[in-house]
Amino acid sequence: MISIVVPAHNESSVIARTLSQWVGNPASDEIRVIVVCNGCTDDTANVARRFGPTVNVVESDTAKKTHALNLGDQIAAVFPRIYVDADIVITVDAILALARRLDQGDVLAVAPTADINLAGCSWPVRKYFGIRSRLPSSREGIGGSGVYALSEAGRGRFGQFPDVTADDTYVRLQFRREERETLPGVRSTVFAPRTLLQLIAVRTRAYRGTFELARRFPALGVNKAEANNRTLIALFKEPRLWPGLLIYCGVNIVARFRATRGSRHGAHLWQRDETSRAALSDSFK
């Protein structure tokens, strides 16, 4: 059996797209899905319940992703355990492939490779992701694909999920490079922000999460992935890439600055991109 934990906050527009990949498939007998609806004010729970007994729906008044992950862990009884963001598309075959890789026992954490869906995205956003696809960070699935899978030994590497912004990065940094793996032949679909402003907001949140982990868990820095800097500098040798490079660097400079300043209102528990959910939710129905 395989446990899948799906934290969901106001995801009624996309949760069916996610769950429909798993439920009703002959292989669905091998999976147990726990959808943790936390702080929802929409119809997420009811939509998830329509998928029948394969999906266990839990509701909480606390709108916090790490709280939802901990609730899911309390209910999930089997391993491997796979954590999936509610707006991600990953097939049941891909889920089984992640589980099989963990069964080999030589790695403790695995993830799919992200396919970035750019449907409806603006030209600057497309240019940004064109550059990103060339960088080492794009090949890191834990933190980029919206999905990560842990063996029982891997999940035992840490206790409860701490109250952090970047739960996926926190998980990735629990493991040395040889203990984690991104599978190139296993894919998940990630829906990009449609607008430049929303992309900057998403990147600001990512930087804020990175800074928070460096401050609170500095010892985990030893497990960082390969940096982008050397590859990024090399790309400037190709003039045709300059427009995209200027956008990529500009977005991250602005986002880093905003993350450093912080928010006058404090950290928002569920900062996320709404444009892809609103505009692209019909793409996989």
PDB file of N, CA and C in Angstrom, residues 85-180:
ATOM      1  N   ASP A  85       1.079  18.389  -3.556  1.00  0.00           N
ATOM      2  CA  ASP A  85       0.332  19.647  -3.516  1.00  0.00           C
ATOM      3  C   ASP A  85      -0.975  19.484  -4.279  1.00  0.00           C
ATOM      4  N   ALA A  86      -2.011  20.150  -3.816  1.00  0.00           N
ATOM      5  CA  ALA A  86      -3.357  19.926  -4.350  1.00  0.00           C
ATOM      6  C   ALA A  86      -3.553  20.440  -5.769  1.00  0.00           C
ATOM      7  N   ASP A  87      -2.642  21.287  -6.261  1.00  0.00           N
ATOM      8  CA  ASP A  87      -2.793  21.834  -7.613  1.00  0.00           C
ATOM      9  C   ASP A  87      -1.870  21.165  -8.618  1.00  0.00           C
ATOM     10  N   ILE A  88      -1.247  20.049  -8.240  1.00  0.00           N
ATOM     11  CA  ILE A  88      -0.304  19.331  -9.091  1.00  0.00           C
ATOM     12  C   ILE A  88      -1.006  18.177  -9.787  1.00  0.00           C
ATOM     13  N   VAL A  89      -0.597  17.856 -11.003  1.00  0.00           N
ATOM     14  CA  VAL A  89      -1.103  16.681 -11.701  1.00  0.00           C
ATOM     15  C   VAL A  89       0.016  15.651 -11.788  1.00  0.00           C
ATOM     16  N   ILE A  90      -0.232  14.470 -11.241  1.00  0.00           N
ATOM     17  CA  ILE A  90       0.701  13.349 -11.347  1.00  0.00           C
ATOM     18  C   ILE A  90      -0.121  12.078 -11.487  1.00  0.00           C
ATOM     19  N   THR A  91       0.227  11.230 -12.422  1.00  0.00           N
ATOM     20  CA  THR A  91      -0.563  10.040 -12.710  1.00  0.00           C
ATOM     21  C   THR A  91      -0.318   8.959 -11.671  1.00  0.00           C
ATOM     22  N   VAL A  92      -1.228   7.998 -11.638  1.00  0.00           N
ATOM     23  CA  VAL A  92      -1.068   6.876 -10.713  1.00  0.00           C
ATOM     24  C   VAL A  92       0.157   6.058 -11.090  1.00  0.00           C
ATOM     25  N   ASP A  93       0.473   5.959 -12.384  1.00  0.00           N
ATOM     26  CA  ASP A  93       1.665   5.224 -12.799  1.00  0.00           C
ATOM     27  C   ASP A  93       2.926   5.892 -12.266  1.00  0.00           C
ATOM     28  N   ALA A  94       2.934   7.224 -12.260  1.00  0.00           N
ATOM     29  CA  ALA A  94       4.083   7.952 -11.722  1.00  0.00           C
ATOM     30  C   ALA A  94       4.193   7.736 -10.205  1.00  0.00           C
ATOM     31  N   ILE A  95       3.050   7.726  -9.522  1.00  0.00           N
ATOM     32  CA  ILE A  95       3.044   7.451  -8.085  1.00  0.00           C
ATOM     33  C   ILE A  95       3.653   6.070  -7.808  1.00  0.00           C
ATOM     34  N   LEU A  96       3.248   5.071  -8.579  1.00  0.00           N
ATOM     35  CA  LEU A  96       3.767   3.720  -8.384  1.00  0.00           C
ATOM     36  C   LEU A  96       5.263   3.655  -8.681  1.00  0.00           C
ATOM     37  N   ALA A  97       5.710   4.429  -9.670  1.00  0.00           N
ATOM     38  CA  ALA A  97       7.133   4.443 -10.005  1.00  0.00           C
ATOM     39  C   ALA A  97       7.960   5.032  -8.861  1.00  0.00           C
ATOM     40  N   LEU A  98       7.449   6.067  -8.218  1.00  0.00           N
ATOM     41  CA  LEU A  98       8.144   6.623  -7.057  1.00  0.00           C
ATOM     42  C   LEU A  98       8.249   5.583  -5.942  1.00  0.00           C
ATOM     43  N   ALA A  99       7.159   4.867  -5.706  1.00  0.00           N
ATOM     44  CA  ALA A  99       7.150   3.851  -4.652  1.00  0.00           C
ATOM     45  C   ALA A  99       8.131   2.725  -4.968  1.00  0.00           C
ATOM     46  N   ARG A 100       8.162   2.295  -6.231  1.00  0.00           N
ATOM     47  CA  ARG A 100       9.088   1.220  -6.605  1.00  0.00           C
ATOM     48  C   ARG A 100      10.538   1.641  -6.401  1.00  0.00           C
ATOM     49  N   ARG A 101      10.829   2.905  -6.701  1.00  0.00           N
ATOM     50  CA  ARG A 101      12.217   3.362  -6.527  1.00  0.00           C
ATOM     51  C   ARG A 101      12.610   3.331  -5.052  1.00  0.00           C
ATOM     52  N   LEU A 102      11.709   3.739  -4.186  1.00  0.00           N
ATOM     53  CA  LEU A 102      12.005   3.689  -2.753  1.00  0.00           C
ATOM     54  C   LEU A 102      12.157   2.255  -2.262  1.00  0.00           C
ATOM     55  N   ASP A 103      11.417   1.333  -2.862  1.00  0.00           N
ATOM     56  CA  ASP A 103      11.482  -0.067  -2.445  1.00  0.00           C
ATOM     57  C   ASP A 103      12.868  -0.668  -2.652  1.00  0.00           C
ATOM     58  N   GLN A 104      13.666  -0.064  -3.529  1.00  0.00           N
ATOM     59  CA  GLN A 104      15.016  -0.583  -3.771  1.00  0.00           C
ATOM     60  C   GLN A 104      15.928  -0.356  -2.565  1.00  0.00           C
ATOM     61  N   GLY A 105      15.596   0.630  -1.724  1.00  0.00           N
ATOM     62  CA  GLY A 105      16.256   0.789  -0.445  1.00  0.00           C
ATOM     63  C   GLY A 105      17.543   1.592  -0.417  1.00  0.00           C
ATOM     64  N   ASP A 106      18.066   1.993  -1.579  1.00  0.00           N
ATOM     65  CA  ASP A 106      19.340   2.720  -1.571  1.00  0.00           C
ATOM     66  C   ASP A 106      19.161   4.227  -1.477  1.00  0.00           C
ATOM     67  N   VAL A 107      17.920   4.718  -1.629  1.00  0.00           N
ATOM     68  CA  VAL A 107      17.621   6.130  -1.409  1.00  0.00           C
ATOM     69  C   VAL A 107      16.432   6.226  -0.461  1.00  0.00           C
ATOM     70  N   LEU A 108      16.333   7.356   0.220  1.00  0.00           N
ATOM     71  CA  LEU A 108      15.286   7.545   1.227  1.00  0.00           C
ATOM     72  C   LEU A 108      14.197   8.510   0.792  1.00  0.00           C
ATOM     73  N   ALA A 109      14.485   9.324  -0.217  1.00  0.00           N
ATOM     74  CA  ALA A 109      13.532  10.337  -0.688  1.00  0.00           C
ATOM     75  C   ALA A 109      13.641  10.458  -2.199  1.00  0.00           C
ATOM     76  N   VAL A 110      12.515  10.470  -2.872  1.00  0.00           N
ATOM     77  CA  VAL A 110      12.507  10.609  -4.331  1.00  0.00           C
ATOM     78  C   VAL A 110      11.413  11.586  -4.739  1.00  0.00           C
ATOM     79  N   ALA A 111      11.548  12.093  -5.949  1.00  0.00           N
ATOM     80  CA  ALA A 111      10.555  13.018  -6.492  1.00  0.00           C
ATOM     81  C   ALA A 111      10.538  12.887  -8.004  1.00  0.00           C
ATOM     82  N   PRO A 112       9.431  13.284  -8.631  1.00  0.00           N
ATOM     83  CA  PRO A 112       9.401  13.325 -10.091  1.00  0.00           C
ATOM     84  C   PRO A 112      10.105  14.566 -10.614  1.00  0.00           C
ATOM     85  N   THR A 113      10.315  14.596 -11.904  1.00  0.00           N
ATOM     86  CA  THR A 113      10.799  15.791 -12.585  1.00  0.00           C
ATOM     87  C   THR A 113       9.596  16.640 -12.983  1.00  0.00           C
ATOM     88  N   ALA A 114       9.691  17.934 -12.792  1.00  0.00           N
ATOM     89  CA  ALA A 114       8.555  18.821 -13.071  1.00  0.00           C
ATOM     90  C   ALA A 114       8.462  19.157 -14.551  1.00  0.00           C
ATOM     91  N   ASP A 115       7.268  19.013 -15.098  1.00  0.00           N
ATOM     92  CA  ASP A 115       6.924  19.589 -16.397  1.00  0.00           C
ATOM     93  C   ASP A 115       6.160  20.883 -16.117  1.00  0.00           C
ATOM     94  N   ILE A 116       6.695  22.012 -16.562  1.00  0.00           N
ATOM     95  CA  ILE A 116       6.064  23.298 -16.289  1.00  0.00           C
ATOM     96  C   ILE A 116       5.044  23.605 -17.387  1.00  0.00           C
ATOM     97  N   ASN A 117       3.775  23.683 -16.997  1.00  0.00           N
ATOM     98  CA  ASN A 117       2.705  24.016 -17.938  1.00  0.00           C
ATOM     99  C   ASN A 117       2.615  25.536 -18.057  1.00  0.00           C
ATOM    100  N   LEU A 118       2.916  26.056 -19.247  1.00  0.00           N
ATOM    101  CA  LEU A 118       2.956  27.503 -19.475  1.00  0.00           C
ATOM    102  C   LEU A 118       1.746  28.004 -20.262  1.00  0.00           C
ATOM    103  N   ALA A 119       0.711  27.194 -20.354  1.00  0.00           N
ATOM    104  CA  ALA A 119      -0.485  27.608 -21.087  1.00  0.00           C
ATOM    105  C   ALA A 119      -1.057  28.888 -20.485  1.00  0.00           C
ATOM    106  N   GLY A 120      -1.285  29.883 -21.333  1.00  0.00           N
ATOM    107  CA  GLY A 120      -1.874  31.135 -20.887  1.00  0.00           C
ATOM    108  C   GLY A 120      -0.911  32.088 -20.213  1.00  0.00           C
ATOM    109  N   CYS A 121       0.367  31.729 -20.138  1.00  0.00           N
ATOM    110  CA  CYS A 121       1.338  32.584 -19.450  1.00  0.00           C
ATOM    111  C   CYS A 121       1.816  33.712 -20.362  1.00  0.00           C
ATOM    112  N   SER A 122       2.163  34.828 -19.748  1.00  0.00           N
ATOM    113  CA  SER A 122       2.664  35.977 -20.499  1.00  0.00           C
ATOM    114  C   SER A 122       4.058  35.693 -21.064  1.00  0.00           C
ATOM    115  N   TRP A 123       4.477  36.522 -22.027  1.00  0.00           N
ATOM    116  CA  TRP A 123       5.788  36.367 -22.653  1.00  0.00           C
ATOM    117  C   TRP A 123       6.929  36.432 -21.626  1.00  0.00           C
ATOM    118  N   PRO A 124       6.939  37.384 -20.700  1.00  0.00           N
ATOM    119  CA  PRO A 124       8.028  37.404 -19.714  1.00  0.00           C
ATOM    120  C   PRO A 124       8.084  36.145 -18.851  1.00  0.00           C
ATOM    121  N   VAL A 125       6.928  35.604 -18.482  1.00  0.00           N
ATOM    122  CA  VAL A 125       6.910  34.392 -17.676  1.00  0.00           C
ATOM    123  C   VAL A 125       7.493  33.220 -18.474  1.00  0.00           C
ATOM    124  N   ARG A 126       7.143  33.151 -19.754  1.00  0.00           N
ATOM    125  CA  ARG A 126       7.695  32.087 -20.590  1.00  0.00           C
ATOM    126  C   ARG A 126       9.217  32.208 -20.710  1.00  0.00           C
ATOM    127  N   LYS A 127       9.693  33.436 -20.865  1.00  0.00           N
ATOM    128  CA  LYS A 127      11.134  33.658 -20.957  1.00  0.00           C
ATOM    129  C   LYS A 127      11.825  33.259 -19.657  1.00  0.00           C
ATOM    130  N   TYR A 128      11.221  33.596 -18.550  1.00  0.00           N
ATOM    131  CA  TYR A 128      11.778  33.243 -17.244  1.00  0.00           C
ATOM    132  C   TYR A 128      11.966  31.734 -17.138  1.00  0.00           C
ATOM    133  N   PHE A 129      10.925  30.979 -17.459  1.00  0.00           N
ATOM    134  CA  PHE A 129      11.013  29.533 -17.314  1.00  0.00           C
ATOM    135  C   PHE A 129      11.888  28.901 -18.389  1.00  0.00           C
ATOM    136  N   GLY A 130      12.051  29.583 -19.527  1.00  0.00           N
ATOM    137  CA  GLY A 130      12.995  29.102 -20.520  1.00  0.00           C
ATOM    138  C   GLY A 130      14.417  29.087 -19.978  1.00  0.00           C
ATOM    139  N   ILE A 131      14.771  30.120 -19.214  1.00  0.00           N
ATOM    140  CA  ILE A 131      16.089  30.156 -18.571  1.00  0.00           C
ATOM    141  C   ILE A 131      16.156  29.162 -17.420  1.00  0.00           C
ATOM    142  N   ARG A 132      15.117  29.142 -16.620  1.00  0.00           N
ATOM    143  CA  ARG A 132      15.114  28.235 -15.467  1.00  0.00           C
ATOM    144  C   ARG A 132      15.324  26.785 -15.891  1.00  0.00           C
ATOM    145  N   SER A 133      14.775  26.394 -17.029  1.00  0.00           N
ATOM    146  CA  SER A 133      14.880  25.009 -17.482  1.00  0.00           C
ATOM    147  C   SER A 133      16.315  24.591 -17.775  1.00  0.00           C
ATOM    148  N   ARG A 134      17.207  25.569 -17.925  1.00  0.00           N
ATOM    149  CA  ARG A 134      18.607  25.288 -18.223  1.00  0.00           C
ATOM    150  C   ARG A 134      19.481  25.208 -16.974  1.00  0.00           C
ATOM    151  N   LEU A 135      18.906  25.459 -15.814  1.00  0.00           N
ATOM    152  CA  LEU A 135      19.689  25.580 -14.590  1.00  0.00           C
ATOM    153  C   LEU A 135      19.620  24.306 -13.746  1.00  0.00           C
ATOM    154  N   PRO A 136      20.638  24.059 -12.927  1.00  0.00           N
ATOM    155  CA  PRO A 136      20.627  22.858 -12.086  1.00  0.00           C
ATOM    156  C   PRO A 136      19.407  22.749 -11.181  1.00  0.00           C
ATOM    157  N   SER A 137      18.907  23.882 -10.693  1.00  0.00           N
ATOM    158  CA  SER A 137      17.762  23.839  -9.777  1.00  0.00           C
ATOM    159  C   SER A 137      16.517  23.241 -10.417  1.00  0.00           C
ATOM    160  N   SER A 138      16.412  23.332 -11.743  1.00  0.00           N
ATOM    161  CA  SER A 138      15.232  22.792 -12.425  1.00  0.00           C
ATOM    162  C   SER A 138      15.220  21.273 -12.410  1.00  0.00           C
ATOM    163  N   ARG A 139      16.348  20.676 -12.091  1.00  0.00           N
ATOM    164  CA  ARG A 139      16.451  19.211 -12.047  1.00  0.00           C
ATOM    165  C   ARG A 139      16.323  18.674 -10.629  1.00  0.00           C
ATOM    166  N   GLU A 140      15.958  19.544  -9.693  1.00  0.00           N
ATOM    167  CA  GLU A 140      15.760  19.134  -8.294  1.00  0.00           C
ATOM    168  C   GLU A 140      14.261  18.993  -8.051  1.00  0.00           C
ATOM    169  N   GLY A 141      13.792  17.749  -7.949  1.00  0.00           N
ATOM    170  CA  GLY A 141      12.354  17.520  -7.859  1.00  0.00           C
ATOM    171  C   GLY A 141      11.751  17.821  -6.503  1.00  0.00           C
ATOM    172  N   ILE A 142      12.518  17.615  -5.429  1.00  0.00           N
ATOM    173  CA  ILE A 142      11.978  17.895  -4.095  1.00  0.00           C
ATOM    174  C   ILE A 142      12.093  19.397  -3.865  1.00  0.00           C
ATOM    175  N   GLY A 143      11.006  20.079  -4.095  1.00  0.00           N
ATOM    176  CA  GLY A 143      10.995  21.531  -4.023  1.00  0.00           C
ATOM    177  C   GLY A 143      10.646  22.172  -5.340  1.00  0.00           C
ATOM    178  N   GLY A 144      10.593  21.395  -6.409  1.00  0.00           N
ATOM    179  CA  GLY A 144      10.256  21.959  -7.706  1.00  0.00           C
ATOM    180  C   GLY A 144       9.100  21.277  -8.398  1.00  0.00           C
ATOM    181  N   SER A 145       8.774  20.061  -7.969  1.00  0.00           N
ATOM    182  CA  SER A 145       7.764  19.276  -8.674  1.00  0.00           C
ATOM    183  C   SER A 145       6.419  19.244  -7.970  1.00  0.00           C
ATOM    184  N   GLY A 146       6.351  19.769  -6.740  1.00  0.00           N
ATOM    185  CA  GLY A 146       5.107  19.718  -5.984  1.00  0.00           C
ATOM    186  C   GLY A 146       4.809  18.358  -5.390  1.00  0.00           C
ATOM    187  N   VAL A 147       5.773  17.442  -5.489  1.00  0.00           N
ATOM    188  CA  VAL A 147       5.595  16.065  -5.012  1.00  0.00           C
ATOM    189  C   VAL A 147       6.911  15.589  -4.415  1.00  0.00           C
ATOM    190  N   TYR A 148       6.833  14.896  -3.282  1.00  0.00           N
ATOM    191  CA  TYR A 148       8.004  14.158  -2.809  1.00  0.00           C
ATOM    192  C   TYR A 148       7.530  12.915  -2.077  1.00  0.00           C
ATOM    193  N   ALA A 149       8.343  11.873  -2.160  1.00  0.00           N
ATOM    194  CA  ALA A 149       7.993  10.576  -1.589  1.00  0.00           C
ATOM    195  C   ALA A 149       9.089  10.149  -0.624  1.00  0.00           C
ATOM    196  N   LEU A 150       8.686   9.633   0.530  1.00  0.00           N
ATOM    197  CA  LEU A 150       9.619   9.220   1.564  1.00  0.00           C
ATOM    198  C   LEU A 150       9.367   7.767   1.955  1.00  0.00           C
ATOM    199  N   SER A 151      10.454   7.032   2.128  1.00  0.00           N
ATOM    200  CA  SER A 151      10.348   5.701   2.704  1.00  0.00           C
ATOM    201  C   SER A 151      10.108   5.838   4.209  1.00  0.00           C
ATOM    202  N   GLU A 152       9.857   4.716   4.870  1.00  0.00           N
ATOM    203  CA  GLU A 152       9.660   4.793   6.318  1.00  0.00           C
ATOM    204  C   GLU A 152      10.916   5.300   7.009  1.00  0.00           C
ATOM    205  N   ALA A 153      12.085   4.839   6.545  1.00  0.00           N
ATOM    206  CA  ALA A 153      13.341   5.319   7.126  1.00  0.00           C
ATOM    207  C   ALA A 153      13.555   6.793   6.822  1.00  0.00           C
ATOM    208  N   GLY A 154      13.152   7.221   5.626  1.00  0.00           N
ATOM    209  CA  GLY A 154      13.281   8.628   5.267  1.00  0.00           C
ATOM    210  C   GLY A 154      12.394   9.521   6.111  1.00  0.00           C
ATOM    211  N   ARG A 155      11.152   9.082   6.329  1.00  0.00           N
ATOM    212  CA  ARG A 155      10.244   9.879   7.150  1.00  0.00           C
ATOM    213  C   ARG A 155      10.715   9.912   8.598  1.00  0.00           C
ATOM    214  N   GLY A 156      11.468   8.899   9.004  1.00  0.00           N
ATOM    215  CA  GLY A 156      12.000   8.885  10.350  1.00  0.00           C
ATOM    216  C   GLY A 156      13.178   9.823  10.556  1.00  0.00           C
ATOM    217  N   ARG A 157      13.615  10.470   9.501  1.00  0.00           N
ATOM    218  CA  ARG A 157      14.744  11.385   9.599  1.00  0.00           C
ATOM    219  C   ARG A 157      14.388  12.644  10.405  1.00  0.00           C
ATOM    220  N   PHE A 158      13.114  12.999  10.454  1.00  0.00           N
ATOM    221  CA  PHE A 158      12.695  14.163  11.230  1.00  0.00           C
ATOM    222  C   PHE A 158      11.373  13.863  11.913  1.00  0.00           C
ATOM    223  N   GLY A 159      11.021  14.679  12.900  1.00  0.00           N
ATOM    224  CA  GLY A 159       9.777  14.488  13.637  1.00  0.00           C
ATOM    225  C   GLY A 159       8.609  15.127  12.913  1.00  0.00           C
ATOM    226  N   GLN A 160       7.828  15.924  13.619  1.00  0.00           N
ATOM    227  CA  GLN A 160       6.735  16.630  12.965  1.00  0.00           C
ATOM    228  C   GLN A 160       7.280  17.686  12.014  1.00  0.00           C
ATOM    229  N   PHE A 161       6.474  18.030  11.004  1.00  0.00           N
ATOM    230  CA  PHE A 161       6.843  19.152  10.153  1.00  0.00           C
ATOM    231  C   PHE A 161       6.839  20.429  10.997  1.00  0.00           C
ATOM    232  N   PRO A 162       7.940  21.166  10.994  1.00  0.00           N
ATOM    233  CA  PRO A 162       7.939  22.426  11.742  1.00  0.00           C
ATOM    234  C   PRO A 162       7.122  23.483  11.007  1.00  0.00           C
ATOM    235  N   ASP A 163       6.793  24.532  11.694  1.00  0.00           N
ATOM    236  CA  ASP A 163       6.022  25.621  11.099  1.00  0.00           C
ATOM    237  C   ASP A 163       6.956  26.472  10.242  1.00  0.00           C
ATOM    238  N   VAL A 164       7.147  26.038   8.989  1.00  0.00           N
ATOM    239  CA  VAL A 164       8.028  26.740   8.061  1.00  0.00           C
ATOM    240  C   VAL A 164       7.273  27.025   6.767  1.00  0.00           C
ATOM    241  N   THR A 165       7.781  27.961   6.007  1.00  0.00           N
ATOM    242  CA  THR A 165       7.174  28.300   4.718  1.00  0.00           C
ATOM    243  C   THR A 165       7.495  27.252   3.665  1.00  0.00           C
ATOM    244  N   ALA A 166       8.759  26.825   3.618  1.00  0.00           N
ATOM    245  CA  ALA A 166       9.218  25.911   2.566  1.00  0.00           C
ATOM    246  C   ALA A 166       9.340  24.495   3.107  1.00  0.00           C
ATOM    247  N   ASP A 167       8.221  23.807   3.251  1.00  0.00           N
ATOM    248  CA  ASP A 167       8.263  22.443   3.792  1.00  0.00           C
ATOM    249  C   ASP A 167       9.051  21.516   2.885  1.00  0.00           C
ATOM    250  N   ASP A 168       8.910  21.676   1.566  1.00  0.00           N
ATOM    251  CA  ASP A 168       9.601  20.772   0.650  1.00  0.00           C
ATOM    252  C   ASP A 168      11.116  20.949   0.714  1.00  0.00           C
ATOM    253  N   THR A 169      11.577  22.197   0.814  1.00  0.00           N
ATOM    254  CA  THR A 169      13.013  22.424   0.953  1.00  0.00           C
ATOM    255  C   THR A 169      13.515  21.879   2.285  1.00  0.00           C
ATOM    256  N   TYR A 170      12.739  22.057   3.324  1.00  0.00           N
ATOM    257  CA  TYR A 170      13.096  21.498   4.635  1.00  0.00           C
ATOM    258  C   TYR A 170      13.283  19.988   4.521  1.00  0.00           C
ATOM    259  N   VAL A 171      12.377  19.328   3.835  1.00  0.00           N
ATOM    260  CA  VAL A 171      12.483  17.876   3.666  1.00  0.00           C
ATOM    261  C   VAL A 171      13.715  17.524   2.838  1.00  0.00           C
ATOM    262  N   ARG A 172      13.927  18.219   1.736  1.00  0.00           N
ATOM    263  CA  ARG A 172      15.080  17.907   0.877  1.00  0.00           C
ATOM    264  C   ARG A 172      16.396  17.997   1.651  1.00  0.00           C
ATOM    265  N   LEU A 173      16.509  19.007   2.492  1.00  0.00           N
ATOM    266  CA  LEU A 173      17.759  19.226   3.207  1.00  0.00           C
ATOM    267  C   LEU A 173      17.999  18.234   4.342  1.00  0.00           C
ATOM    268  N   GLN A 174      17.023  17.363   4.606  1.00  0.00           N
ATOM    269  CA  GLN A 174      17.253  16.301   5.577  1.00  0.00           C
ATOM    270  C   GLN A 174      18.180  15.217   5.028  1.00  0.00           C
ATOM    271  N   PHE A 175      18.367  15.213   3.704  1.00  0.00           N
ATOM    272  CA  PHE A 175      19.051  14.095   3.064  1.00  0.00           C
ATOM    273  C   PHE A 175      20.277  14.560   2.290  1.00  0.00           C
ATOM    274  N   ARG A 176      21.330  13.782   2.378  1.00  0.00           N
ATOM    275  CA  ARG A 176      22.501  14.032   1.541  1.00  0.00           C
ATOM    276  C   ARG A 176      22.139  13.780   0.093  1.00  0.00           C
ATOM    277  N   ARG A 177      22.940  14.296  -0.816  1.00  0.00           N
ATOM    278  CA  ARG A 177      22.616  14.170  -2.237  1.00  0.00           C
ATOM    279  C   ARG A 177      22.460  12.718  -2.664  1.00  0.00           C
ATOM    280  N   GLU A 178      23.281  11.825  -2.097  1.00  0.00           N
ATOM    281  CA  GLU A 178      23.203  10.418  -2.483  1.00  0.00           C
ATOM    282  C   GLU A 178      22.010   9.710  -1.853  1.00  0.00           C
ATOM    283  N   GLU A 179      21.334  10.360  -0.920  1.00  0.00           N
ATOM    284  CA  GLU A 179      20.165   9.756  -0.272  1.00  0.00           C
ATOM    285  C   GLU A 179      18.854  10.165  -0.924  1.00  0.00           C
ATOM    286  N   ARG A 180      18.888  11.133  -1.813  1.00  0.00           N
ATOM    287  CA  ARG A 180      17.672  11.605  -2.483  1.00  0.00           C
ATOM    288  C   ARG A 180      17.876  11.546  -3.994  1.00  0.00           C
TER     289      ARG A 180
END
